[in-house]
mmCIF file with all atom_site columns, C-alpha atoms in Angstrom:
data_model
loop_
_atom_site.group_PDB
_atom_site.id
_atom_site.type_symbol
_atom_site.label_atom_id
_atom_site.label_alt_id
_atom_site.label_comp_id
_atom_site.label_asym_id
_atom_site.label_entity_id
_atom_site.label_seq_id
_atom_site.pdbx_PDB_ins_code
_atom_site.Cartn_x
_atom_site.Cartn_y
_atom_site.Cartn_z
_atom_site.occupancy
_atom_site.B_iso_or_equiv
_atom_site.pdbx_formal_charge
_atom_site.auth_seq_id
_atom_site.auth_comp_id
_atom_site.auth_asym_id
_atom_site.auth_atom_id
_atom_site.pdbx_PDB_model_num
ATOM 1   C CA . UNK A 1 1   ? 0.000   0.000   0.000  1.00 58.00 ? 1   UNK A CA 1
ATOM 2   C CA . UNK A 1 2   ? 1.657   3.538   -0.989 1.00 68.00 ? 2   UNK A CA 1
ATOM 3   C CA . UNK A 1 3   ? 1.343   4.496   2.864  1.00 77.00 ? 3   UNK A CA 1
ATOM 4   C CA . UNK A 1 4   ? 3.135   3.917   5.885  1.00 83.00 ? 4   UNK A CA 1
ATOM 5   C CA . UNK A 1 5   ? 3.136   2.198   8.574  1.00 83.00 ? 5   UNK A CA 1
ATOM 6   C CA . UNK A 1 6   ? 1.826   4.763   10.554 1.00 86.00 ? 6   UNK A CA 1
ATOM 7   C CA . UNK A 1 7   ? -0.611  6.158   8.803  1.00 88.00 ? 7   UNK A CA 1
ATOM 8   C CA . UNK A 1 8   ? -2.432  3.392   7.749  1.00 87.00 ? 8   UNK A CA 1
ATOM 9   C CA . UNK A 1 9   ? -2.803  3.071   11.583 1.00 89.00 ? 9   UNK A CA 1
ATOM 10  C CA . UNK A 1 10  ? -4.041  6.581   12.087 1.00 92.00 ? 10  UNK A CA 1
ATOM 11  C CA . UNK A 1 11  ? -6.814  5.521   9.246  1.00 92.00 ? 11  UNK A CA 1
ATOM 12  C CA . UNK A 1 12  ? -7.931  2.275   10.940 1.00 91.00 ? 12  UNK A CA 1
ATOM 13  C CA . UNK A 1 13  ? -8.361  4.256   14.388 1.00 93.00 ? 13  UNK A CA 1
ATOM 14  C CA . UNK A 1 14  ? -9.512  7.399   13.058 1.00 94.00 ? 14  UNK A CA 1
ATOM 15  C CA . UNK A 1 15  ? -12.319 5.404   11.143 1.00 92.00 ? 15  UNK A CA 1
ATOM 16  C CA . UNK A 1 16  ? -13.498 3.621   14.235 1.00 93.00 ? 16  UNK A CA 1
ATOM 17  C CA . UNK A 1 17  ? -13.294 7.438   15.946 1.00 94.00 ? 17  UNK A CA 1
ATOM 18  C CA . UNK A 1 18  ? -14.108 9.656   13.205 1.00 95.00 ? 18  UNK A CA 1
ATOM 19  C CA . UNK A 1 19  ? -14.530 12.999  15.120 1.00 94.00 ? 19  UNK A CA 1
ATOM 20  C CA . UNK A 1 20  ? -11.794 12.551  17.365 1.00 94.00 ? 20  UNK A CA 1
ATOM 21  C CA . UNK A 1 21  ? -9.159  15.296  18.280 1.00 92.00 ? 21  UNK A CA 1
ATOM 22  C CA . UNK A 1 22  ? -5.640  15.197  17.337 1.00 91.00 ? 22  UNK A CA 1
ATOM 23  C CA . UNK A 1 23  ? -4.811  14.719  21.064 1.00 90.00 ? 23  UNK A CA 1
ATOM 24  C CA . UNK A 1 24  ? -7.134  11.990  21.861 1.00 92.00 ? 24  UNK A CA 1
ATOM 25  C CA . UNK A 1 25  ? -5.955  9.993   18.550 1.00 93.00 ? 25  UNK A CA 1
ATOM 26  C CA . UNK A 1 26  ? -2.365  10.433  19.852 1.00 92.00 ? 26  UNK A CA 1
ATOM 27  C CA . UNK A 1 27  ? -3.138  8.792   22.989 1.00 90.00 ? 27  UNK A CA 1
ATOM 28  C CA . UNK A 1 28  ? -5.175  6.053   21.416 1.00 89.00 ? 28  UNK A CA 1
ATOM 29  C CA . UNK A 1 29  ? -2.158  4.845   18.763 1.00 90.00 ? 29  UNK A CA 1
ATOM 30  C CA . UNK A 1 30  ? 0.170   5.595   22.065 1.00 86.00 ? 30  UNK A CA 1
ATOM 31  C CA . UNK A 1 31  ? 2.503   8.259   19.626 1.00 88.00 ? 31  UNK A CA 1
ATOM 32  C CA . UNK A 1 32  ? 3.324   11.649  20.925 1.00 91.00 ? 32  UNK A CA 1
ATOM 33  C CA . UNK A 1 33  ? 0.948   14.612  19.419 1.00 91.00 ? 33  UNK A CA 1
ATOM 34  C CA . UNK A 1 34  ? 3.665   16.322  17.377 1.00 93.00 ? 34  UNK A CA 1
ATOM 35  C CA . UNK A 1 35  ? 4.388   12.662  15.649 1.00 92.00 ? 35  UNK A CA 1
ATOM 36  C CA . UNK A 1 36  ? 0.846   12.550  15.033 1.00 93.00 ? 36  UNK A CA 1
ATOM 37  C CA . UNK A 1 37  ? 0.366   16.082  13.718 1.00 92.00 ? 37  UNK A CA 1
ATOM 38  C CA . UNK A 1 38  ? 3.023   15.885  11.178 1.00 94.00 ? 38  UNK A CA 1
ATOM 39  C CA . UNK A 1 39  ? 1.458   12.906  9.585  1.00 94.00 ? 39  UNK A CA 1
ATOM 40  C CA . UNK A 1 40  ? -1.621  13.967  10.076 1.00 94.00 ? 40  UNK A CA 1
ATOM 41  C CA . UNK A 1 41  ? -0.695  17.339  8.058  1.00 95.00 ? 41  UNK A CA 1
ATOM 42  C CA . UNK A 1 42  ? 0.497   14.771  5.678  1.00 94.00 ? 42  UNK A CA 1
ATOM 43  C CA . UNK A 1 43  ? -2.549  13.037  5.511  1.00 94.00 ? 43  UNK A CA 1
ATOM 44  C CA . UNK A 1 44  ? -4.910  16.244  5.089  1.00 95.00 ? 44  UNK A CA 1
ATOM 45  C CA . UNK A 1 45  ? -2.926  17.411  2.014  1.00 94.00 ? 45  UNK A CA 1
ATOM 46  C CA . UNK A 1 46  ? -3.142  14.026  0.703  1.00 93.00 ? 46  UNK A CA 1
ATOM 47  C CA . UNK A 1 47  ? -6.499  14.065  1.045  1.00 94.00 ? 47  UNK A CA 1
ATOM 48  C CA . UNK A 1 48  ? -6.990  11.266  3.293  1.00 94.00 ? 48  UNK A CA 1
ATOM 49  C CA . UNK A 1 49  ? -7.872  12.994  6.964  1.00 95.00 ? 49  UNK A CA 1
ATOM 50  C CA . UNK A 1 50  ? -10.138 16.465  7.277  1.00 96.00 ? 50  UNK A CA 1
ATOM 51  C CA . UNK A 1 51  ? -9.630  18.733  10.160 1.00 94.00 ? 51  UNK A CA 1
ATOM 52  C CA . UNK A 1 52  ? -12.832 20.119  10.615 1.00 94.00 ? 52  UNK A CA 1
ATOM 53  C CA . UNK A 1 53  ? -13.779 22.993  13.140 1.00 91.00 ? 53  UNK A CA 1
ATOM 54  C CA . UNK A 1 54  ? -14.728 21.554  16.456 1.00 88.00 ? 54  UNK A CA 1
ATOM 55  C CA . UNK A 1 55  ? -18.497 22.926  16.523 1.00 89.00 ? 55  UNK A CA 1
ATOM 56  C CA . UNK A 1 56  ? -18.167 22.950  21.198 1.00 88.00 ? 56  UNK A CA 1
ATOM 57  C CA . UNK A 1 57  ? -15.025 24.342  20.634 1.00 88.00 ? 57  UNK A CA 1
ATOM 58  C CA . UNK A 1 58  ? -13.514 27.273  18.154 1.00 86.00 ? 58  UNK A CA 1
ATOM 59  C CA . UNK A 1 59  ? -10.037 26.393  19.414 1.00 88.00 ? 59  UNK A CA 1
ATOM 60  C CA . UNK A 1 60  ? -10.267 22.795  18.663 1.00 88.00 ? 60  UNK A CA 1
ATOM 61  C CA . UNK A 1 61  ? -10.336 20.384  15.488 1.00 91.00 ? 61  UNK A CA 1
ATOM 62  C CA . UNK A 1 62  ? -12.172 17.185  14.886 1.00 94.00 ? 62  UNK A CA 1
ATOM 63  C CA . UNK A 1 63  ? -10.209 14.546  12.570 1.00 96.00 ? 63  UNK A CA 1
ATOM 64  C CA . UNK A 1 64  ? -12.405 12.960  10.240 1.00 96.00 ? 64  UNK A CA 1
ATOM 65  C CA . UNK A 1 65  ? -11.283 10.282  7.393  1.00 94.00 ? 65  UNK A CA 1
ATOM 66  C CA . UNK A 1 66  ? -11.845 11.200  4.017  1.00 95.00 ? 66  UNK A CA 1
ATOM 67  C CA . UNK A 1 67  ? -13.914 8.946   1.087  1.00 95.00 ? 67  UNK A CA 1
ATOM 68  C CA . UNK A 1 68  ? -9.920  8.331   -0.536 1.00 93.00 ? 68  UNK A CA 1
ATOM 69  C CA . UNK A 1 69  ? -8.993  7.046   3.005  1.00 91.00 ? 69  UNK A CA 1
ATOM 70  C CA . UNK A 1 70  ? -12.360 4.774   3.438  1.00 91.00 ? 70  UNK A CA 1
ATOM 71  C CA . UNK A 1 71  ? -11.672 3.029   0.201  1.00 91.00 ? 71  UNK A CA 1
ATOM 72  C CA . UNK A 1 72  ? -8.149  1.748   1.356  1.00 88.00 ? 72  UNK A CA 1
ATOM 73  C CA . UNK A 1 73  ? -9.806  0.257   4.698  1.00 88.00 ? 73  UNK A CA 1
ATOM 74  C CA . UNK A 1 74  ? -11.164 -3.056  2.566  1.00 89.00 ? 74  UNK A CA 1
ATOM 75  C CA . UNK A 1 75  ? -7.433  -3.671  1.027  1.00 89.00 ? 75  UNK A CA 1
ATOM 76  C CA . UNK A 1 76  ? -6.054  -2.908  4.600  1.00 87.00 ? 76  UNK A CA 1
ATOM 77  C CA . UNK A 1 77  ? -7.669  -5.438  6.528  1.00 87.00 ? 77  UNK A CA 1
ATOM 78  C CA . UNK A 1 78  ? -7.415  -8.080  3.312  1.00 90.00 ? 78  UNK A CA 1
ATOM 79  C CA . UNK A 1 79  ? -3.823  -7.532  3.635  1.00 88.00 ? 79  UNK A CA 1
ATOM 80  C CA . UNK A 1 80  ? -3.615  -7.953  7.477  1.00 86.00 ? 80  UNK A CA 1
ATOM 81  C CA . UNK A 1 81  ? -5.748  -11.006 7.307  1.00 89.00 ? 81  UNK A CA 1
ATOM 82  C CA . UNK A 1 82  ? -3.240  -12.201 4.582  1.00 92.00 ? 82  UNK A CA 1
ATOM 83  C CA . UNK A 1 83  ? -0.644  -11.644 6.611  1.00 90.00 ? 83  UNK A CA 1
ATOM 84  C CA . UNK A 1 84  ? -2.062  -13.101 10.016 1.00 87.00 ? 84  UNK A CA 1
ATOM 85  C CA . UNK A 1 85  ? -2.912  -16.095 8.164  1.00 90.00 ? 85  UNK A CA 1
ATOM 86  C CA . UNK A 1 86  ? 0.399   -16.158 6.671  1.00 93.00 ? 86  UNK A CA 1
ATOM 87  C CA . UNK A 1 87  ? 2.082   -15.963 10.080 1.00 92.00 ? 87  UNK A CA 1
ATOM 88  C CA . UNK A 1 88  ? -0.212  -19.005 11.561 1.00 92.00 ? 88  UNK A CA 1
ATOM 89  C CA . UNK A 1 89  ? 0.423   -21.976 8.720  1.00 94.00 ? 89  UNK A CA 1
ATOM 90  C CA . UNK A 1 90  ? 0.521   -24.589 10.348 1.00 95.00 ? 90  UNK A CA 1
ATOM 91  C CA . UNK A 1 91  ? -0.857  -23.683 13.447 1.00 94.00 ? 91  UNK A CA 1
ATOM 92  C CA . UNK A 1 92  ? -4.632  -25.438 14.372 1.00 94.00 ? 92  UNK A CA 1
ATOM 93  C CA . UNK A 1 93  ? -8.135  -23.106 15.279 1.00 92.00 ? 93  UNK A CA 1
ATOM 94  C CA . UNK A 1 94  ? -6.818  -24.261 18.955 1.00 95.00 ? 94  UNK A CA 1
ATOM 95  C CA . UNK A 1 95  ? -3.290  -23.138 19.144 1.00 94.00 ? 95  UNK A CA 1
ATOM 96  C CA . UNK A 1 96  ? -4.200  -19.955 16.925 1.00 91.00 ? 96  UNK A CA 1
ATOM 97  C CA . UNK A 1 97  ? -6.734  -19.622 19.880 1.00 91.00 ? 97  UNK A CA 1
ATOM 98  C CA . UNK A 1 98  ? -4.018  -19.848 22.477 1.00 94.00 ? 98  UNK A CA 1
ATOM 99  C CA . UNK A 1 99  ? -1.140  -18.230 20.748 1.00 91.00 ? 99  UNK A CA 1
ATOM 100 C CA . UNK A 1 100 ? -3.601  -14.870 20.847 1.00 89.00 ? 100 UNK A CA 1
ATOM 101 C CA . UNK A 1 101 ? -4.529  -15.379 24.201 1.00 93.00 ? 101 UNK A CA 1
ATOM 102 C CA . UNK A 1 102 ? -0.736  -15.645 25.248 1.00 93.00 ? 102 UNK A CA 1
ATOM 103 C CA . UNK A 1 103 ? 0.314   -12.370 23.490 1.00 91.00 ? 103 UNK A CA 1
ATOM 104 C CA . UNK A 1 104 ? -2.607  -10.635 25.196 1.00 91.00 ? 104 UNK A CA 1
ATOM 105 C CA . UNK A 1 105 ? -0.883  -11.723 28.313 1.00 92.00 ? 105 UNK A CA 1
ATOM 106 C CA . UNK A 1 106 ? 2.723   -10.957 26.755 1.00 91.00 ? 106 UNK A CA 1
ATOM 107 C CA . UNK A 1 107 ? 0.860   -7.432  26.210 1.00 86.00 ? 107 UNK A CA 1
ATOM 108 C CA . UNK A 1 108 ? -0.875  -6.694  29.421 1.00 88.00 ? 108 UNK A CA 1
ATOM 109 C CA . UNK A 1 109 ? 2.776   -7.749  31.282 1.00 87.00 ? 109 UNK A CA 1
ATOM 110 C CA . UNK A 1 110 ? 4.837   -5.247  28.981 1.00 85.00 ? 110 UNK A CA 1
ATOM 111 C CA . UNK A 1 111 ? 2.118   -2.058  29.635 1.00 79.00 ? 111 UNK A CA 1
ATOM 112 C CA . UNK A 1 112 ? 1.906   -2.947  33.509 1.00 80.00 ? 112 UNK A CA 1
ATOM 113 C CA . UNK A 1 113 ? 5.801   -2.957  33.599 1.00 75.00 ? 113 UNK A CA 1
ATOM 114 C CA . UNK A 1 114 ? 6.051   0.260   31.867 1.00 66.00 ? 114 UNK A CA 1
ATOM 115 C CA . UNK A 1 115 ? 3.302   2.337   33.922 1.00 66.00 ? 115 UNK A CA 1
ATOM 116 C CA . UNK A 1 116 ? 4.882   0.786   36.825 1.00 69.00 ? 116 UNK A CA 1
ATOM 117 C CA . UNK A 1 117 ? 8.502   1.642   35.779 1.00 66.00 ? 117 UNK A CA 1
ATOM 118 C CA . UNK A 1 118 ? 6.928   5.027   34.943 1.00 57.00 ? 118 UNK A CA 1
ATOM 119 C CA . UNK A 1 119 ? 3.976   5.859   37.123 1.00 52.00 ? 119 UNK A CA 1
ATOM 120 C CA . UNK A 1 120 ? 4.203   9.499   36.958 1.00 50.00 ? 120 UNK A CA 1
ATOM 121 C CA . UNK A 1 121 ? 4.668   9.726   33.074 1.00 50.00 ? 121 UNK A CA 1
ATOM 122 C CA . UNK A 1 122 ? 1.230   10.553  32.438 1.00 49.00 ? 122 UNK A CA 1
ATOM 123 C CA . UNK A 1 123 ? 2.266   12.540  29.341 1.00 45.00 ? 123 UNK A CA 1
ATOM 124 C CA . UNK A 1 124 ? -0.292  11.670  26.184 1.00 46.00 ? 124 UNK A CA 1
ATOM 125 C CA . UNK A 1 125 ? 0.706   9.594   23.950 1.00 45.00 ? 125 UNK A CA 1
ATOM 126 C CA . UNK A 1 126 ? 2.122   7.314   26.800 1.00 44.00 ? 126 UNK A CA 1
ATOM 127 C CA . UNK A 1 127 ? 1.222   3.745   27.219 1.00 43.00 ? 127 UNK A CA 1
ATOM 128 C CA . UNK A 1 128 ? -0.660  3.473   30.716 1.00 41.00 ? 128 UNK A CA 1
ATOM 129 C CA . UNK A 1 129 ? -1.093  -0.105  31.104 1.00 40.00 ? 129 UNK A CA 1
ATOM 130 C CA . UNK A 1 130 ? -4.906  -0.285  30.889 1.00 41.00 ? 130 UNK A CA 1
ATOM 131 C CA . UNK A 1 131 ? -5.220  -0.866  26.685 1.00 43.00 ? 131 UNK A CA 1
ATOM 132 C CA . UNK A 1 132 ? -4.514  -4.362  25.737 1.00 41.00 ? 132 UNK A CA 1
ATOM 133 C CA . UNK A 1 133 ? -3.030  -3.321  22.297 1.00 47.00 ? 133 UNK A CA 1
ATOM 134 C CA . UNK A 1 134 ? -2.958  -6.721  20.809 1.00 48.00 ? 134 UNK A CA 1
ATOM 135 C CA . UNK A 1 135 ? -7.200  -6.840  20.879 1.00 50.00 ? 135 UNK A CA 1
ATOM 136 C CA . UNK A 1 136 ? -6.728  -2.789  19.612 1.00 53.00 ? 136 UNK A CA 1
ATOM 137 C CA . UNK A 1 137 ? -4.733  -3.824  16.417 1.00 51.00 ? 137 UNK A CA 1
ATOM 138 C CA . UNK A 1 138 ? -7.102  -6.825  15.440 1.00 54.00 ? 138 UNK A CA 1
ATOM 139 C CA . UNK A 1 139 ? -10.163 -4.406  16.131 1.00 54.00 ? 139 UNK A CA 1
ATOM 140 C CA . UNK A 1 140 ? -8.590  -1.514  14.110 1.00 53.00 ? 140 UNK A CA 1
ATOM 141 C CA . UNK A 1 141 ? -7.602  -3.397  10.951 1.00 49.00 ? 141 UNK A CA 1
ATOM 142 C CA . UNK A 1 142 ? -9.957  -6.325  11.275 1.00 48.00 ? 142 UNK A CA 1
ATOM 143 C CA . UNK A 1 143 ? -13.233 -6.549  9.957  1.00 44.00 ? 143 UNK A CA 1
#
């Protein structure tokens, strides 16, 4: 796909949070806001994310995805299926089952030990410990 990494992410959560302030969608893909404001500039002269005028709030902008951006969400999750399926040959319904289940715990471990090795780091964009981001990446690019 002729994106990167990155912002195909900001896509798949902005499109499950169209609305969503720059802020908020830097805390939710755990980036820091300037990261996420550069490729979000990026993305608006593309034409794949509008800012629009937060109507509560003058000050404020709402991130919507565009229709060029909601077209590449089928091929997105096609490819991550692909690839998910591609990483699991060989692997039965069962041990796919428990191979997820593990990395959920692998996940949950690795956020509690970085809020706890950084408890007062409550900067946005910081992992916290409470977002099990192995179900948030299968939600965000999955159907």
């Amino acid at each position: 796909m002729p994106m990167t990494s990155a912002q195909l992410q900001i896509i798949a959560r902005l499109s499950k949070n169209e609305g969503i302030g720059q802020a908020a969608l830097a805390s939710l893909l755990e980036l820091e806001p300037m990261t996420v404001s550069r490729h979000v500039d990026r993305m608006v002269a593309a034409g794949l994310v509008e800012r629009v005028q937060d109507p509560n709030d003058r000050r404020a902008r709402q991130l919507f995805t565009t229709e060029k951006s909601r077209a590449l969400l089928a091929p997105m999750r096609e490819r991550a299926n692909t690839l998910f399926d591609e990483a699991q040959v060989g692997l039965s319904s069962k041990e796919r089952e428990a191979l997820f289940a593990a990395l959920q715990v692998v996940v949950r471990n690795l956020c509690a030990a970085d809020a706890s090795a950084n408890p007062a780091d409550d900067r946005p964009g910081r992992r916290t410990g409470s977002a099990p981001m192995a179900d948030d990446v299968k939600q965000d690019i999955l159907p």
